[in-house]
Coordinates of C-alpha atoms in Angstrom, one line a residue:
Chain A
E1 CA 0.0 0.0 0.0
V2 CA 1.3 3.4 -1.0
Q3 CA 1.7 5.7 2.0
L4 CA 3.1 9.3 2.3
V5 CA 3.6 10.8 5.7
E6 CA 4.6 14.4 6.1
S7 CA 6.3 15.8 9.1
G8 CA 8.4 18.8 10.2
G9 CA 5.8 21.5 10.2
G10 CA 5.3 23.9 13.0
L11 CA 5.6 27.5 14.1
V12 CA 8.5 29.6 12.7
Q13 CA 9.3 33.2 12.8
P14 CA 9.3 35.4 9.7
G15 CA 12.7 35.1 8.0
G16 CA 13.2 31.7 9.5
S17 CA 13.8 28.3 7.9
L18 CA 12.1 24.9 8.1
R19 CA 12.6 21.5 6.6
L20 CA 9.6 19.3 5.8
S21 CA 9.9 15.6 5.3
C22 CA 7.7 13.1 3.5
A23 CA 8.4 9.5 4.3
A24 CA 7.3 7.2 1.5
S25 CA 6.3 3.5 1.9
G26 CA 5.0 0.9 -0.5
F27 CA 7.0 2.2 -3.4
T28 CA 10.5 3.5 -4.3
L29 CA 10.3 7.3 -4.2
S30 CA 13.2 7.9 -6.6
S31 CA 11.3 6.1 -9.4
Y32 CA 8.5 8.7 -9.5
W33 CA 7.8 12.4 -10.0
M34 CA 7.2 13.8 -6.5
H35 CA 5.5 17.1 -5.7
W36 CA 4.8 19.5 -2.9
V37 CA 1.5 21.3 -2.9
R38 CA 0.3 23.7 -0.3
Q39 CA -3.0 25.1 0.9
A40 CA -3.2 28.3 2.9
P41 CA -6.0 28.3 5.6
G42 CA -9.4 28.6 3.9
K43 CA -7.8 28.8 0.4
G44 CA -7.3 26.6 -2.5
L45 CA -4.5 24.2 -3.6
V46 CA -1.3 25.7 -4.9
W47 CA 1.5 23.7 -6.5
V48 CA 5.0 24.4 -5.0
S49 CA 7.6 22.1 -6.4
R50 CA 8.4 18.9 -8.3
I51 CA 11.4 16.5 -8.5
N52 CA 11.6 14.1 -11.4
H53 CA 12.9 10.6 -11.1
D54 CA 16.1 11.8 -12.9
G55 CA 16.5 14.5 -10.2
T56 CA 15.4 17.5 -12.3
T57 CA 13.6 20.0 -10.1
Y58 CA 10.9 22.7 -10.7
Y59 CA 9.5 25.4 -8.6
A60 CA 6.6 27.8 -8.5
D61 CA 7.7 31.4 -9.0
S62 CA 6.6 32.3 -5.5
V63 CA 9.1 30.0 -3.9
K64 CA 12.0 30.0 -6.4
G65 CA 15.3 30.8 -4.8
R66 CA 13.9 30.2 -1.3
F67 CA 12.7 26.6 -1.3
T68 CA 14.6 23.5 -2.3
I69 CA 13.1 20.1 -3.0
S70 CA 15.4 17.0 -2.5
R71 CA 15.2 13.4 -1.6
D72 CA 17.2 10.8 0.3
N73 CA 16.9 7.5 -1.7
A74 CA 18.3 5.4 1.2
K75 CA 15.6 6.7 3.5
N76 CA 13.0 6.8 0.8
T77 CA 12.1 10.3 1.9
L78 CA 11.3 13.5 0.1
Y79 CA 12.2 16.9 1.6
L80 CA 11.3 20.5 1.2
H81 CA 13.9 23.0 2.6
M82 CA 12.2 26.3 3.1
N83 CA 14.2 29.6 3.8
S84 CA 13.3 33.2 4.2
L85 CA 9.8 32.3 5.2
T86 CA 7.0 34.9 5.3
A87 CA 3.4 34.9 6.5
D88 CA 2.3 34.1 2.9
D89 CA 4.0 30.7 3.3
T90 CA 1.6 29.7 6.1
A91 CA -0.2 26.7 4.8
V92 CA -0.7 22.9 5.1
Y93 CA 2.0 21.3 2.9
Y94 CA 1.2 18.1 1.1
C95 CA 3.5 15.8 -0.6
A96 CA 2.2 13.8 -3.6
R97 CA 3.3 11.1 -5.9
E98 CA 2.5 11.4 -9.6
Y99 CA 2.1 7.9 -11.1
Y100 CA 1.0 8.3 -14.7
E101 CA -2.3 10.1 -14.4
I102 CA -2.8 9.3 -10.7
W103 CA -1.7 11.5 -7.8
D104 CA -1.4 9.9 -4.3
W105 CA -1.4 12.4 -1.4
G106 CA -0.2 12.5 2.1
Q107 CA -2.2 13.9 5.0
G108 CA -0.2 17.2 5.1
T109 CA 1.8 19.1 7.7
L110 CA 0.9 22.6 8.9
V111 CA 3.5 25.4 8.7
T112 CA 2.7 28.6 10.5
V113 CA 4.9 31.7 9.9
S114 CA 4.3 34.2 12.7
S115 CA 6.1 36.2 15.3
Chain B
E1 CA 0.8 29.0 -17.1
I2 CA -2.6 27.4 -17.6
V3 CA -5.2 29.1 -15.5
L4 CA -8.2 26.9 -14.5
T5 CA -11.4 28.8 -13.7
Q6 CA -14.1 26.9 -11.8
S7 CA -17.7 27.9 -11.7
P8 CA -19.9 28.4 -9.9
G9 CA -17.9 29.3 -6.8
T10 CA -20.7 27.9 -4.6
L11 CA -23.5 25.5 -5.5
S12 CA -26.5 25.3 -3.2
L13 CA -28.4 22.1 -3.7
S14 CA -30.5 19.5 -1.9
P15 CA -29.6 15.8 -1.4
G16 CA -30.8 13.9 -4.4
E17 CA -30.3 16.7 -6.8
R18 CA -27.8 16.8 -9.7
A19 CA -24.7 18.9 -9.4
T20 CA -22.8 20.2 -12.5
L21 CA -19.4 21.7 -11.9
S22 CA -17.4 23.5 -14.6
C23 CA -13.7 23.9 -15.1
R24 CA -12.5 26.1 -17.9
A25 CA -8.8 26.3 -18.9
S26 CA -7.1 29.4 -20.3
Q27 CA -5.5 27.2 -23.0
S28 CA -6.0 23.6 -24.2
V29 CA -5.3 20.9 -21.7
N30 CA -4.3 17.3 -22.5
S31 CA -7.4 15.5 -21.2
R32 CA -5.1 12.7 -20.0
Y33 CA -3.8 15.1 -17.3
L34 CA -7.1 16.6 -16.1
A35 CA -8.3 15.5 -12.7
W36 CA -11.0 16.3 -10.2
Y37 CA -10.7 16.1 -6.4
Q38 CA -13.1 16.3 -3.5
Q39 CA -11.9 17.9 -0.3
K40 CA -13.5 18.0 3.1
P41 CA -12.3 20.2 6.1
G42 CA -9.1 18.9 7.7
Q43 CA -8.6 16.2 5.0
P44 CA -6.3 16.0 2.0
P45 CA -7.8 16.1 -1.5
R46 CA -9.4 12.8 -2.6
L47 CA -9.0 11.9 -6.2
L48 CA -12.4 11.4 -7.9
I49 CA -11.7 11.5 -11.6
Y50 CA -8.5 11.3 -13.7
G51 CA -7.9 11.5 -17.4
A52 CA -10.9 13.8 -17.5
S53 CA -13.4 10.9 -17.3
S54 CA -12.0 7.9 -15.5
R55 CA -13.2 7.2 -12.0
A56 CA -10.6 6.6 -9.4
T57 CA -10.6 3.4 -7.4
G58 CA -13.6 3.2 -5.1
I59 CA -15.4 6.2 -6.4
P60 CA -19.2 5.7 -6.8
D61 CA -20.6 5.8 -10.3
R62 CA -22.8 8.9 -9.4
F63 CA -19.5 10.8 -10.1
S64 CA -18.7 11.4 -13.8
G65 CA -16.3 13.6 -15.7
S66 CA -16.4 14.8 -19.2
G67 CA -14.9 17.4 -21.5
S68 CA -11.9 18.1 -23.6
G69 CA -9.7 21.0 -24.8
T70 CA -10.6 23.9 -22.5
D71 CA -13.9 22.9 -21.1
F72 CA -14.4 20.1 -18.5
T73 CA -17.3 19.1 -16.3
L74 CA -17.8 17.1 -13.1
T75 CA -21.3 15.8 -12.6
I76 CA -22.7 14.3 -9.5
A77 CA -25.8 12.5 -10.6
R78 CA -27.7 12.5 -7.2
L79 CA -26.1 14.2 -4.3
E80 CA -25.6 12.1 -1.2
P81 CA -25.1 13.8 2.2
E82 CA -21.4 12.9 2.2
D83 CA -20.9 14.7 -1.2
F84 CA -21.2 18.2 0.3
A85 CA -17.6 19.4 0.1
V86 CA -15.3 21.5 -2.0
Y87 CA -14.3 20.2 -5.5
Y88 CA -11.1 21.2 -7.4
C89 CA -10.0 20.6 -11.0
H90 CA -6.3 20.0 -11.6
Q91 CA -4.1 20.0 -14.7
Y92 CA -0.6 18.5 -14.8
G93 CA 1.6 16.6 -17.1
S94 CA 5.1 17.2 -18.3
S95 CA 5.3 21.0 -18.2
P96 CA 5.2 22.8 -14.9
P97 CA 3.7 24.7 -13.4
V98 CA 0.9 22.4 -12.3
T99 CA -2.3 24.3 -11.6
F100 CA -5.5 23.9 -9.7
G101 CA -8.8 25.6 -10.1
G102 CA -10.1 27.8 -7.4
G103 CA -12.6 25.3 -6.2
T104 CA -16.4 24.9 -6.2
K105 CA -18.1 24.5 -2.8
V106 CA -21.2 22.3 -2.9
E107 CA -23.3 23.2 0.0
I108 CA -26.6 22.0 1.4
K109 CA -29.5 24.2 0.4

């Protein structure tokens, strides 16, 4: 069974950094395109970043230069390194696996940027 | 970037009624990479439809998707109490950025 479990969210001050993790089970993470998607409180879904199976990465303009997507193949874990955080980054962050036309989603982890 | 515009923003209907949700794209979308999700408060999105018209595993047949090019539709044939939620369309594929529609809330009238 495919499972994605996010962790690492929490309260962080403006300008701070945070690293989110997404532990994958039931499949080999490095064989798939993996995404981060976020959802601000009461708002819609917004794509953040993608890493391809070949390691190519893509970012939304709003996070480019501040966020870095990566993975640890040995731990079968996806990461999102977030720097220079602002209040606009407050959201639930979901990781997702893209498998052909199907996306599988984790439960999400909440990031709150506030002083 | 492909912008997805969903309408209406809110749909007020009674159980048993038919719901028709629209998703219009700013440019043509490969139907293979058009999906619909249902989301309830505090939960992640739940995949309903992928490839514009294929139901995901375990999705009741009262949910159906149709459309091509720039116009897509999600239809719920007869609303059940558990169907009242927010619905999103989603386009993806090889070229980022991936985009989502703004959502349609289906509420009890």
